[in-house]
Short mmCIF file of C-alpha atoms and ligand atoms in Angstrom, two decimals:
data_model
loop_
_atom_site.label_atom_id
_atom_site.label_comp_id
_atom_site.label_asym_id
_atom_site.label_seq_id
_atom_site.Cartn_x
_atom_site.Cartn_y
_atom_site.Cartn_z
CA UNK A 1 -10.62 34.03 -2.97
CA UNK A 2 -9.63 31.68 -5.73
CA UNK A 3 -11.30 28.50 -4.48
CA UNK A 4 -13.92 28.07 -7.15
CA UNK A 5 -17.20 26.59 -5.71
CA UNK A 6 -18.42 24.97 -8.84
CA UNK A 7 -18.17 28.23 -10.94
CA UNK A 8 -15.64 26.67 -13.20
CA UNK A 9 -17.32 23.22 -13.35
CA UNK A 10 -21.05 23.76 -13.95
CA UNK A 11 -23.15 21.91 -11.25
CA UNK A 12 -20.12 20.86 -9.24
CA UNK A 13 -20.96 20.81 -5.46
CA UNK A 14 -17.39 20.49 -4.16
CA UNK A 15 -14.39 22.79 -4.51
CA UNK A 16 -12.13 23.45 -7.48
CA UNK A 17 -8.70 24.84 -6.67
CA UNK A 18 -6.17 26.41 -9.00
CA UNK A 19 -2.56 27.30 -8.20
CA UNK A 20 -3.60 30.68 -7.00
CA UNK A 21 -6.15 29.27 -4.50
CA UNK A 22 -4.99 29.64 -0.75
CA UNK A 23 -5.89 25.95 -0.17
CA UNK A 24 -4.01 24.66 -3.20
CA UNK A 25 -0.68 24.00 -1.54
CA UNK A 26 -2.17 21.99 1.33
CA UNK A 27 -4.46 20.06 -1.10
CA UNK A 28 -1.43 19.24 -3.27
CA UNK A 29 0.57 17.81 -0.27
CA UNK A 30 1.62 14.20 -0.44
CA UNK A 31 3.32 11.71 1.92
CA UNK A 32 6.46 12.36 -0.15
CA UNK A 33 7.46 15.48 -1.98
CA UNK A 34 8.46 13.25 -5.02
CA UNK A 35 4.73 13.14 -5.73
CA UNK A 36 4.10 16.89 -5.46
CA UNK A 37 3.57 18.13 -9.11
CA UNK A 38 1.71 21.22 -10.33
CA UNK A 39 -1.85 20.27 -11.54
CA UNK A 40 -3.77 23.13 -13.28
CA UNK A 41 -6.96 22.16 -11.23
CA UNK A 42 -7.60 20.19 -8.03
CA UNK A 43 -11.25 19.22 -8.06
CA UNK A 44 -12.55 18.04 -4.60
CA UNK A 45 -15.84 16.29 -5.19
CA UNK A 46 -18.36 16.73 -2.35
CA UNK A 47 -20.73 14.10 -3.67
CA UNK A 48 -20.10 11.18 -5.98
CA UNK A 49 -22.10 12.89 -8.74
CA UNK A 50 -19.36 15.64 -8.95
CA UNK A 51 -17.00 13.16 -10.36
CA UNK A 52 -18.49 12.78 -13.91
CA UNK A 53 -18.74 16.59 -14.08
CA UNK A 54 -15.02 16.89 -13.33
CA UNK A 55 -14.27 14.18 -16.00
CA UNK A 56 -16.34 15.95 -18.57
CA UNK A 57 -14.72 19.31 -17.77
CA UNK A 58 -11.23 17.72 -18.21
CA UNK A 59 -12.03 15.77 -21.36
CA UNK A 60 -14.02 18.59 -23.09
CA UNK A 61 -11.26 21.20 -22.41
CA UNK A 62 -9.98 22.61 -25.66
CA UNK A 63 -6.84 20.61 -25.07
CA UNK A 64 -8.10 17.64 -23.06
CA UNK A 65 -6.53 17.61 -19.55
CA UNK A 66 -4.64 14.71 -18.15
CA UNK A 67 -6.71 13.27 -15.22
CA UNK A 68 -5.10 11.86 -11.96
CA UNK A 69 -6.87 10.53 -8.92
CA UNK A 70 -5.63 11.19 -5.34
CA UNK A 71 -6.76 8.81 -2.71
CA UNK A 72 -4.69 8.97 0.58
CA UNK A 73 -1.83 10.63 -1.32
CA UNK A 74 0.68 8.14 0.15
CA UNK A 75 2.29 6.63 -2.91
CA UNK A 76 5.65 8.40 -3.56
CA UNK A 77 5.27 7.69 -7.34
CA UNK A 78 3.67 10.77 -9.03
CA UNK A 79 1.07 8.85 -10.95
CA UNK A 80 -1.59 10.08 -8.60
CA UNK A 81 -0.70 13.64 -9.58
CA UNK A 82 -0.25 15.51 -12.87
CA UNK A 83 1.63 18.53 -14.20
CA UNK A 84 -0.94 20.84 -15.88
CA UNK A 85 -3.87 18.36 -15.63
CA UNK A 86 -6.73 17.85 -13.24
CA UNK A 87 -6.57 15.95 -10.07
CA UNK A 88 -9.77 14.37 -8.71
CA UNK A 89 -8.96 14.62 -4.93
CA UNK A 90 -11.17 12.16 -3.12
CA UNK A 91 -10.41 13.65 0.36
CA UNK A 92 -13.98 14.78 1.00
CA UNK A 93 -15.51 11.28 0.16
CA UNK A 94 -14.45 9.40 3.18
CA UNK A 95 -17.69 8.25 4.76
CA UNK A 96 -17.61 4.94 6.73
CA UNK A 97 -21.03 3.25 7.23
CA UNK A 98 -21.68 -0.07 8.81
CA UNK A 99 -24.60 -2.30 7.99
CA UNK A 100 -27.18 -2.81 10.77
CA UNK A 101 -25.75 -6.26 11.51
CA UNK A 102 -22.13 -4.83 11.39
CA UNK A 103 -21.13 -7.64 8.97
CA UNK A 104 -20.23 -5.21 6.12
CA UNK A 105 -18.90 -1.68 5.97
CA UNK A 106 -19.25 0.82 3.08
CA UNK A 107 -16.06 2.91 2.73
CA UNK A 108 -15.78 6.08 0.63
CA UNK A 109 -13.14 6.15 -2.08
CA UNK A 110 -11.21 8.87 -0.30
CA UNK A 111 -11.22 7.32 3.25
CA UNK A 112 -7.94 6.57 4.97
CA UNK A 113 -7.56 3.28 6.92
CA UNK A 114 -7.40 5.40 10.03
CA UNK A 115 -10.99 6.70 9.29
CA UNK A 116 -12.21 3.09 8.85
CA UNK A 117 -10.60 1.71 12.06
CA UNK A 118 -11.93 4.58 14.16
CA UNK A 119 -15.49 3.64 13.25
CA UNK A 120 -14.79 -0.05 13.27
CA UNK A 121 -13.48 0.15 16.84
CA UNK A 122 -16.86 1.70 17.93
CA UNK A 123 -18.65 -1.31 16.35
CA UNK A 124 -16.36 -3.97 17.92
CA UNK A 125 -15.15 -5.32 14.45
CA UNK A 126 -12.09 -5.23 12.35
CA UNK A 127 -11.64 -4.60 8.60
CA UNK A 128 -8.82 -6.04 6.52
CA UNK A 129 -6.84 -2.98 5.62
CA UNK A 130 -3.45 -1.30 5.73
CA UNK A 131 -1.14 -1.45 8.75
CA UNK A 132 -0.78 2.43 9.06
CA UNK A 133 -3.58 4.88 9.61
CA UNK A 134 -2.51 7.34 6.89
CA UNK A 135 -2.77 4.82 4.04
CA UNK A 136 -5.61 5.45 1.54
CA UNK A 137 -8.16 2.68 1.57
CA UNK A 138 -8.69 3.25 -2.17
CA UNK A 139 -5.19 3.18 -3.52
CA UNK A 140 -4.08 0.33 -1.29
CA UNK A 141 -7.10 -1.96 -1.84
CA UNK A 142 -7.17 -1.33 -5.65
CA UNK A 143 -3.58 -2.71 -5.71
CA UNK A 144 -4.43 -5.70 -3.51
CA UNK A 145 -4.03 -4.43 -0.01
CA UNK A 146 -1.82 -6.24 2.47
CA UNK A 147 -2.94 -6.09 6.20
CA UNK A 148 -1.83 -7.21 9.62
CA UNK A 149 -4.95 -9.45 9.24
CA UNK A 150 -3.93 -11.02 5.84
CA UNK A 151 -2.57 -14.24 7.53
CA UNK A 152 -6.21 -14.90 8.66
CA UNK A 153 -8.45 -13.22 6.13
CA UNK A 154 -6.34 -12.68 2.95
CA UNK A 155 -5.91 -9.41 1.08
CA UNK A 156 -8.29 -6.43 1.28
CA UNK A 157 -9.47 -7.25 -2.23
CA UNK A 158 -10.43 -10.77 -0.92
CA UNK A 159 -12.75 -9.04 1.59
CA UNK A 160 -14.34 -6.51 -0.81
CA UNK A 161 -17.78 -7.73 -1.79
CA UNK A 162 -19.02 -4.76 -3.84
CA UNK A 163 -17.84 -1.43 -5.26
CA UNK A 164 -19.21 1.71 -6.96
CA UNK A 165 -17.09 2.99 -9.85
CA UNK A 166 -17.24 6.12 -12.03
CA UNK A 167 -16.15 4.83 -15.51
CA UNK A 168 -14.15 6.84 -18.07
CA UNK A 169 -17.41 7.73 -19.96
CA UNK A 170 -18.91 9.22 -16.76
CA UNK A 171 -21.33 6.36 -16.02
CA UNK A 172 -21.49 5.24 -12.37
CA UNK A 173 -21.93 1.46 -11.96
CA UNK A 174 -22.07 -0.90 -9.02
CA UNK A 175 -20.07 -3.99 -9.48
CA UNK A 176 -19.76 -7.29 -7.58
CA UNK A 177 -19.44 -11.05 -8.31
CA UNK A 178 -22.67 -10.95 -10.46
CA UNK A 179 -22.97 -7.33 -11.69
CA UNK A 180 -20.28 -6.23 -14.20
CA UNK A 181 -18.15 -9.28 -13.02
CA UNK A 182 -15.30 -8.51 -15.36
CA UNK A 183 -15.02 -4.97 -13.79
CA UNK A 184 -15.15 -6.54 -10.31
CA UNK A 185 -12.30 -8.79 -11.21
CA UNK A 186 -10.31 -5.86 -12.70
CA UNK A 187 -10.61 -3.35 -9.85
CA UNK A 188 -9.36 -6.01 -7.35
CA UNK A 189 -5.72 -5.49 -8.22
CA UNK A 190 -5.99 -3.39 -11.41
CA UNK A 191 -5.31 -0.22 -9.38
CA UNK A 192 -6.45 3.12 -11.25
CA UNK A 193 -6.84 1.53 -14.71
CA UNK A 194 -10.67 1.00 -14.76
CA UNK A 195 -12.33 3.93 -13.02
CA UNK A 196 -12.59 6.08 -9.97
CA UNK A 197 -13.88 3.96 -7.07
CA UNK A 198 -16.37 5.98 -5.03
CA UNK A 199 -17.35 3.24 -2.59
CA UNK A 200 -15.98 -0.13 -1.43
CA UNK A 201 -18.03 -2.59 0.62
CA UNK A 202 -15.93 -4.88 2.79
CA UNK A 203 -16.95 -7.80 4.98
CA UNK A 204 -15.98 -7.23 8.63
CA UNK A 205 -14.59 -9.71 11.24
CA UNK A 206 -14.99 -9.67 15.04
CA UNK A 207 -12.51 -7.66 16.99
CA UNK A 208 -9.96 -10.14 18.35
CA UNK A 209 -9.41 -8.65 21.84
CA UNK A 210 -6.03 -7.51 23.17
CA UNK A 211 -3.23 -7.23 20.68
CA UNK A 212 0.50 -7.04 21.34
CA UNK A 213 2.40 -4.55 19.18
CA UNK A 214 5.67 -2.62 19.43
CA UNK A 215 9.21 -3.58 18.90
CA UNK A 216 12.14 -5.61 20.05
CA UNK A 217 15.58 -4.18 19.15
CA UNK A 218 18.81 -6.01 18.46
CA UNK A 219 22.41 -5.06 17.49
CA UNK A 220 23.02 -5.25 13.77
CA UNK A 221 25.65 -7.89 14.41
CA UNK A 222 22.90 -10.25 15.83
CA UNK A 223 21.20 -10.47 12.44
CA UNK A 224 22.05 -14.28 11.99
CA UNK A 225 20.44 -14.98 15.45
CA UNK A 226 17.33 -12.92 14.59
CA UNK A 227 16.96 -14.76 11.25
CA UNK A 228 17.24 -18.01 13.22
CA UNK A 229 14.56 -16.81 15.56
CA UNK A 230 12.28 -16.09 12.63
CA UNK A 231 12.77 -19.56 11.17
CA UNK A 232 11.86 -21.02 14.60
CA UNK A 233 8.82 -18.73 14.67
CA UNK A 234 7.71 -19.95 11.17
CA UNK A 235 7.69 -23.59 12.37
CA UNK A 236 4.76 -22.74 14.70
CA UNK A 237 3.27 -19.52 13.25
CA UNK A 238 -0.32 -19.05 13.84
CA UNK A 239 -2.30 -17.32 11.01
CA UNK A 240 -3.26 -14.61 13.46
CA UNK A 241 0.23 -13.44 14.20
CA UNK A 242 2.56 -11.37 11.95
CA UNK A 243 6.23 -10.29 12.33
CA UNK A 244 8.10 -7.58 10.61
CA UNK A 245 11.88 -7.64 10.38
CA UNK A 246 13.20 -4.12 10.00
CA UNK A 247 16.65 -2.60 9.35
CA UNK A 248 16.69 0.93 10.73
CA UNK A 249 19.16 3.46 12.15
CA UNK A 250 17.69 5.31 15.00
CA UNK A 251 18.87 8.42 17.03
CA UNK A 252 20.98 9.30 18.91
CA UNK A 253 23.85 7.38 17.43
CA UNK A 254 22.23 6.09 14.21
CA UNK A 255 24.05 2.73 14.49
CA UNK A 256 22.55 -0.09 12.37
CA UNK A 257 19.77 -1.74 14.40
CA UNK A 258 17.54 -4.75 13.73
CA UNK A 259 14.00 -4.55 14.86
CA UNK A 260 11.21 -7.16 15.20
CA UNK A 261 7.78 -5.62 15.14
CA UNK A 262 5.13 -8.15 16.20
CA UNK A 263 1.42 -8.26 15.75
CA UNK A 264 0.04 -10.87 18.16
CA UNK A 265 -3.64 -11.54 19.05
CA UNK A 266 -3.35 -12.40 22.61
CA UNK A 267 -6.52 -14.48 22.82
CA UNK A 268 -5.43 -16.65 19.98
CA UNK A 269 -1.75 -17.19 21.00
CA UNK A 270 0.16 -16.49 24.11
CA UNK A 271 2.53 -13.53 23.29
CA UNK A 272 5.25 -14.94 25.63
CA UNK A 273 5.22 -18.21 23.65
CA UNK A 274 5.22 -16.44 20.29
CA UNK A 275 7.99 -14.09 21.40
CA UNK A 276 10.07 -16.86 23.04
CA UNK A 277 12.39 -17.34 20.03
CA UNK A 278 12.87 -13.63 19.80
CA UNK A 279 14.02 -13.52 23.39
CA UNK A 280 15.99 -16.83 23.60
CA UNK A 281 17.54 -17.48 20.12
CA UNK A 282 18.47 -13.84 19.95
CA UNK A 283 18.86 -11.34 22.92
CA UNK A 284 17.14 -7.98 22.46
CA UNK A 285 18.85 -4.84 23.59
CA UNK A 286 15.52 -3.28 24.21
CA UNK A 287 11.80 -4.17 24.33
CA UNK A 288 9.14 -1.61 23.74
CA UNK A 289 5.96 -3.67 23.61
CA UNK A 290 2.38 -2.67 24.48
CA UNK A 291 -0.97 -4.40 24.58
CA UNK A 292 -3.63 -2.44 22.86
CA UNK A 293 -7.42 -2.84 22.85
CA UNK A 294 -8.41 -1.26 19.45
CA UNK A 295 -7.27 -1.35 15.85
CA UNK A 296 -6.62 2.44 15.77
CA UNK A 297 -3.84 1.89 18.28
CA UNK A 298 -2.45 -0.85 15.97
CA UNK A 299 -2.46 1.60 13.07
CA UNK A 300 -0.60 4.15 15.17
CA UNK A 301 2.02 1.90 16.48
CA UNK A 302 4.57 3.09 14.05
CA UNK A 303 3.84 6.91 14.56
CA UNK A 304 7.21 7.68 16.17
CA UNK A 305 9.00 6.15 13.11
CA UNK A 306 6.88 8.17 10.68
CA UNK A 307 7.25 11.61 12.23
CA UNK A 308 10.12 13.98 11.65
CA UNK A 309 11.28 12.13 8.57
CA UNK A 310 13.03 13.74 5.55
CA UNK A 311 10.36 14.99 3.04
CA UNK A 312 11.22 12.74 0.10
CA UNK A 313 10.56 9.03 -0.15
CA UNK A 314 11.39 6.37 -2.66
CA UNK A 315 9.88 2.90 -2.21
CA UNK A 316 10.49 -0.29 -4.09
CA UNK A 317 9.63 -3.86 -3.06
CA UNK A 318 9.66 -7.57 -3.86
CA UNK A 319 7.77 -10.66 -3.20
CA UNK A 320 9.61 -13.85 -2.26
CA UNK A 321 8.67 -17.36 -1.38
CA UNK A 322 10.72 -17.93 1.70
CA UNK A 323 13.16 -16.22 4.12
CA UNK A 324 16.70 -16.85 2.71
CA UNK A 325 19.39 -15.83 5.13
CA UNK A 326 21.96 -15.10 2.38
CA UNK A 327 19.53 -12.76 0.58
CA UNK A 328 18.59 -10.90 3.82
CA UNK A 329 22.31 -10.66 4.84
CA UNK A 330 23.34 -9.29 1.46
CA UNK A 331 20.49 -6.68 1.60
CA UNK A 332 21.56 -5.75 5.20
CA UNK A 333 25.18 -5.26 4.15
CA UNK A 334 24.21 -3.00 1.22
CA UNK A 335 21.73 -1.10 3.49
CA UNK A 336 24.48 -0.54 6.13
CA UNK A 337 26.71 0.94 3.39
CA UNK A 338 24.15 3.18 1.80
CA UNK A 339 22.78 4.50 5.14
CA UNK A 340 26.41 5.09 6.31
CA UNK A 341 25.92 8.37 4.34
CA UNK A 342 24.22 10.61 6.86
CA UNK A 343 21.84 12.11 4.21
CA UNK A 344 20.32 8.65 3.72
CA UNK A 345 20.41 7.38 7.35
CA UNK A 346 16.61 7.37 7.70
CA UNK A 347 16.33 4.77 5.03
CA UNK A 348 14.66 1.51 6.12
CA UNK A 349 14.14 -2.01 4.90
CA UNK A 350 11.09 -4.03 6.03
CA UNK A 351 10.51 -7.73 5.59
CA UNK A 352 6.89 -8.64 6.35
CA UNK A 353 5.81 -12.08 7.47
CA UNK A 354 2.20 -12.90 7.64
CA UNK A 355 1.21 -16.58 7.50
CA UNK A 356 1.25 -17.44 3.83
CA UNK A 357 -1.57 -19.94 3.15
CA UNK A 358 -4.67 -17.64 3.23
CA UNK A 359 -3.64 -15.25 0.36
CA UNK A 360 -2.51 -18.32 -1.66
CA UNK A 361 -5.88 -20.11 -1.18
CA UNK A 362 -7.45 -17.83 -3.78
CA UNK A 363 -6.97 -18.90 -7.38
CA UNK A 364 -4.82 -16.55 -9.54
CA UNK A 365 -7.59 -15.70 -11.96
CA UNK A 366 -10.12 -14.87 -9.28
CA UNK A 367 -8.96 -11.30 -8.79
CA UNK A 368 -6.61 -9.03 -10.85
CA UNK A 369 -4.15 -9.16 -7.78
CA UNK A 370 -2.04 -12.04 -9.11
CA UNK A 371 0.41 -13.01 -6.37
CA UNK A 372 -1.32 -16.14 -5.28
CA UNK A 373 1.63 -18.42 -4.65
CA UNK A 374 2.63 -18.50 -0.97
CA UNK A 375 4.90 -15.56 -0.39
CA UNK A 376 6.19 -12.82 1.95
CA UNK A 377 6.96 -9.21 0.85
CA UNK A 378 9.69 -6.72 1.50
CA UNK A 379 9.98 -2.98 0.89
CA UNK A 380 12.91 -0.60 0.89
CA UNK A 381 11.90 2.95 1.80
CA UNK A 382 14.61 5.51 1.21
CA UNK A 383 14.10 8.83 2.99
CA UNK A 384 16.10 11.89 1.99
CA UNK A 385 15.76 15.69 1.59
CA UNK A 386 17.42 16.79 -1.64
CA UNK A 387 15.78 16.52 -5.06
CA UNK A 388 19.20 16.29 -6.63
CA UNK A 389 19.50 12.81 -5.02
CA UNK A 390 16.26 11.51 -6.68
CA UNK A 391 17.96 9.41 -9.37
CA UNK A 392 20.70 7.97 -7.22
CA UNK A 393 18.14 6.97 -4.61
CA UNK A 394 15.68 5.50 -7.14
CA UNK A 395 18.52 3.47 -8.60
CA UNK A 396 19.63 2.17 -5.24
CA UNK A 397 16.08 1.20 -4.00
CA UNK A 398 15.38 -0.58 -7.32
CA UNK A 399 18.77 -2.36 -7.16
CA UNK A 400 17.93 -3.71 -3.64
CA UNK A 401 14.37 -4.79 -4.73
CA UNK A 402 15.81 -6.41 -7.94
CA UNK A 403 18.32 -8.39 -5.92
CA UNK A 404 15.46 -10.02 -4.02
CA UNK A 405 13.41 -10.63 -7.25
CA UNK A 406 16.49 -12.24 -8.87
CA UNK A 407 17.08 -14.45 -5.79
CA UNK A 408 13.33 -15.52 -5.98
CA UNK A 409 13.99 -16.59 -9.59
CA UNK A 410 17.29 -18.30 -8.95
CA UNK A 411 16.11 -20.21 -5.96
CA UNK A 412 12.64 -21.19 -7.14
CA UNK A 413 12.56 -20.70 -10.86
CA UNK A 414 9.28 -18.76 -10.40
CA UNK A 415 9.11 -14.98 -10.64
CA UNK A 416 6.33 -13.38 -8.52
CA UNK A 417 4.38 -10.42 -9.62
CA UNK A 418 5.01 -7.08 -7.77
CA UNK A 419 1.80 -5.25 -6.83
CA UNK A 420 1.67 -1.62 -7.93
CA UNK A 421 1.43 -0.44 -4.27
CA UNK A 422 4.91 -1.84 -3.66
CA UNK A 423 6.58 -1.11 -6.96
CA UNK A 424 8.63 1.90 -7.80
CA UNK A 425 7.68 3.09 -11.29
CA UNK A 426 6.78 1.82 -14.76
CA UNK A 427 10.43 2.57 -15.68
CA UNK A 428 11.59 0.03 -13.13
CA UNK A 429 8.78 -2.60 -13.19
CA UNK A 430 6.74 -3.39 -16.33
CA UNK A 431 3.03 -3.76 -16.72
CA UNK A 432 3.74 -7.50 -17.08
CA UNK A 433 5.70 -7.53 -13.74
CA UNK A 434 2.71 -5.92 -11.99
CA UNK A 435 -0.18 -7.77 -13.41
CA UNK A 436 1.60 -11.07 -14.26
CA UNK A 437 -0.59 -13.76 -15.69
CA UNK A 438 -3.78 -11.64 -15.32
CA UNK A 439 -2.59 -9.10 -17.98
CA UNK A 440 -4.31 -10.74 -20.96
CA UNK A 441 -7.80 -10.61 -19.20
CA UNK A 442 -7.15 -7.19 -17.97
CA UNK A 443 -6.37 -5.97 -21.52
CA UNK A 444 -9.79 -7.34 -22.57
CA UNK A 445 -11.60 -5.63 -19.69
CA UNK A 446 -9.75 -2.44 -20.46
CA UNK A 447 -11.09 -2.56 -23.96
CA UNK A 448 -14.72 -2.77 -22.63
CA UNK A 449 -14.35 -0.01 -19.99
CA UNK A 450 -11.57 2.36 -21.10
CA UNK A 451 -10.71 1.70 -24.75
CA UNK A 452 -9.58 5.32 -25.15
CA UNK A 453 -7.20 5.14 -22.16
CA UNK A 454 -8.65 8.09 -20.17
CA UNK A 455 -6.88 6.43 -17.22
CA UNK A 456 -3.32 6.82 -18.38
CA UNK A 457 -1.30 7.32 -15.30
CA UNK A 458 1.00 4.69 -13.76
CA UNK A 459 0.98 1.14 -15.00
CA UNK A 460 -1.18 1.80 -18.06
CA UNK A 461 -2.91 -1.31 -19.59
CA UNK A 462 -3.20 -1.39 -23.37
CA UNK A 463 -6.69 -2.43 -24.43
CA UNK A 464 -6.91 -5.77 -26.30
CA UNK A 465 -6.96 -5.37 -30.03
C1 FAD B 1 3.91 4.42 5.37
C2 FAD B 1 3.26 3.46 4.41
C3 FAD B 1 2.61 2.39 4.87
C4 FAD B 1 2.10 1.49 3.85
N1 FAD B 1 1.35 0.34 4.38
C5 FAD B 1 0.77 -0.41 3.58
C6 FAD B 1 0.09 -1.67 3.95
O1 FAD B 1 0.01 -1.91 5.19
N2 FAD B 1 -0.54 -2.49 3.12
C7 FAD B 1 -0.47 -2.18 1.70
O2 FAD B 1 -0.99 -2.93 0.97
N3 FAD B 1 0.28 -1.06 1.24
C8 FAD B 1 0.82 -0.28 2.11
N4 FAD B 1 1.55 0.80 1.61
C9 FAD B 1 1.51 1.12 0.23
C10 FAD B 1 0.21 1.74 -0.21
O3 FAD B 1 -0.79 0.79 -0.32
C11 FAD B 1 0.46 2.44 -1.65
O4 FAD B 1 1.29 3.49 -1.51
C12 FAD B 1 -0.94 2.97 -2.15
O5 FAD B 1 -0.78 3.23 -3.53
C13 FAD B 1 -1.40 4.15 -1.38
O6 FAD B 1 -2.70 4.45 -1.73
P1 FAD B 1 -3.18 6.02 -1.44
O7 FAD B 1 -4.58 6.04 -1.91
O8 FAD B 1 -2.84 6.39 -0.09
O9 FAD B 1 -2.25 6.76 -2.43
P2 FAD B 1 -2.43 7.70 -3.64
O10 FAD B 1 -1.01 8.24 -3.96
O11 FAD B 1 -3.50 8.78 -3.49
O12 FAD B 1 -2.96 6.79 -4.79
C14 FAD B 1 -2.19 5.65 -5.19
C15 FAD B 1 -2.75 5.13 -6.54
O13 FAD B 1 -4.11 4.67 -6.33
C16 FAD B 1 -5.02 5.49 -7.21
N5 FAD B 1 -6.22 5.63 -6.39
C17 FAD B 1 -6.32 6.13 -5.11
N6 FAD B 1 -7.57 6.05 -4.71
C18 FAD B 1 -8.41 5.76 -5.78
C19 FAD B 1 -9.75 5.66 -6.03
N7 FAD B 1 -10.64 5.92 -5.09
N8 FAD B 1 -10.15 5.25 -7.23
C20 FAD B 1 -9.32 4.88 -8.24
N9 FAD B 1 -7.94 5.10 -8.07
C21 FAD B 1 -7.56 5.48 -6.85
C22 FAD B 1 -4.26 6.75 -7.53
O14 FAD B 1 -4.79 7.24 -8.71
C23 FAD B 1 -2.83 6.21 -7.63
O15 FAD B 1 -2.71 5.61 -8.88
C24 FAD B 1 2.05 1.69 2.57
C25 FAD B 1 2.79 2.87 2.09
C26 FAD B 1 3.37 3.73 3.00
C27 FAD B 1 4.15 4.93 2.45
#
């Protein structure tokens, strides 16, 4: 039995795994095999106070160990893992507790959004979090956190009112607008650069009632009509509704297909009215819509698209101010060509359209999440099986994302930051690209909270001089 119950880290209540532990392989699993490395230790804290012990163990090692933090394990970029170092695996710290008045919820740093929604459904409230159940609340929120609810309530970070953080020196602090306010600014977009977040407190919102989700499918050749339908939709878009435009090839024939994936709160807008442009301006070849009565079902709406996928993923993304038909058409053509190779046919492109005003109503300097101009976002998710294709795939996804970023600059003169949750890697996007105008303040906060750069994975912020 090689799972070490604290024996290797004195006082540790949780489990410490090494490569010879039977549970090591499953604890080392990720959404994408690209993020599966070989840590020397996987420390799974059972209580928050285990975390400083794991940090001390790593840093006092005769040759200090690199430290990585695993939240939901969804990011394909290996920054949440390490070769030869120590992973703090937050998977046992996933409690979800509501306040007596249900107005706030305290979420453990290792919870998945699916854990949060399961409890929120019981309370009759919603929480602003990721669209898919398997996404880590920690990793997604600390990068900003887009949600199906963002058009109404902003980013996940805009709904976070307090957090508990274990700092690089092992101290555990609580931070909010008045306690350690610089740290509170920094963790709301600064990702893993300031500490390990053990708890996040979010405000909740009332459950909106029945929600229409699912998909409408179109022939690839109908892209111009679907784009026109989206423009018609934007002219009357209610903040409560969201549309996703998706390029996907689906079995059995894997021909290029355009999908519209709606999120419509039926009590706020009539789904038939909202969907009218998507039925009249363009004609769907199929409709697979359902009305669901809880947020767990919303977060599972894409299950069939997520199962049975090739094991490797590479994701890159871009923010853009407006839907430009020429840009979407150019990306579509490149996607058709790339996915014409059967080994890449599961690759998808998603263009997400929430109402833009709410996120942009927060000043740029209020949180480290810097994308506060009205915008939409898109992601390219390449799925494939063979590690020998890694560099070709990474190059292709970054080229697609880059073409959208360049169009943004050409058409508006204004680059938009790219949140770390949607970016590919520090080789592709710089620290400046990710943190944008907030980088100088983040460097100052880094000097206060992590001058020695203990948190040195991913987009590493250099402390101010
Ligand atoms: C299928 C899919 C759906 C997605 N949907 C959305 C969406 O709806 N909205 C959205 O905004 N993004 C979405 N994303 C992107 C997602 O937010 C990022 O991949 C995010 O980094 C995942 O966080 P994680 O905790 O699951 O991942 P991990 O790989 O475990 O962690 C990602 C990063 O966060 C750090 N981290 C995680 N937890 C903590 C913690 N408690 N304290 C400190 N650092 C921590 C890690 O060290 C790492 O740097 C999606 C991604 C996928 C693959």
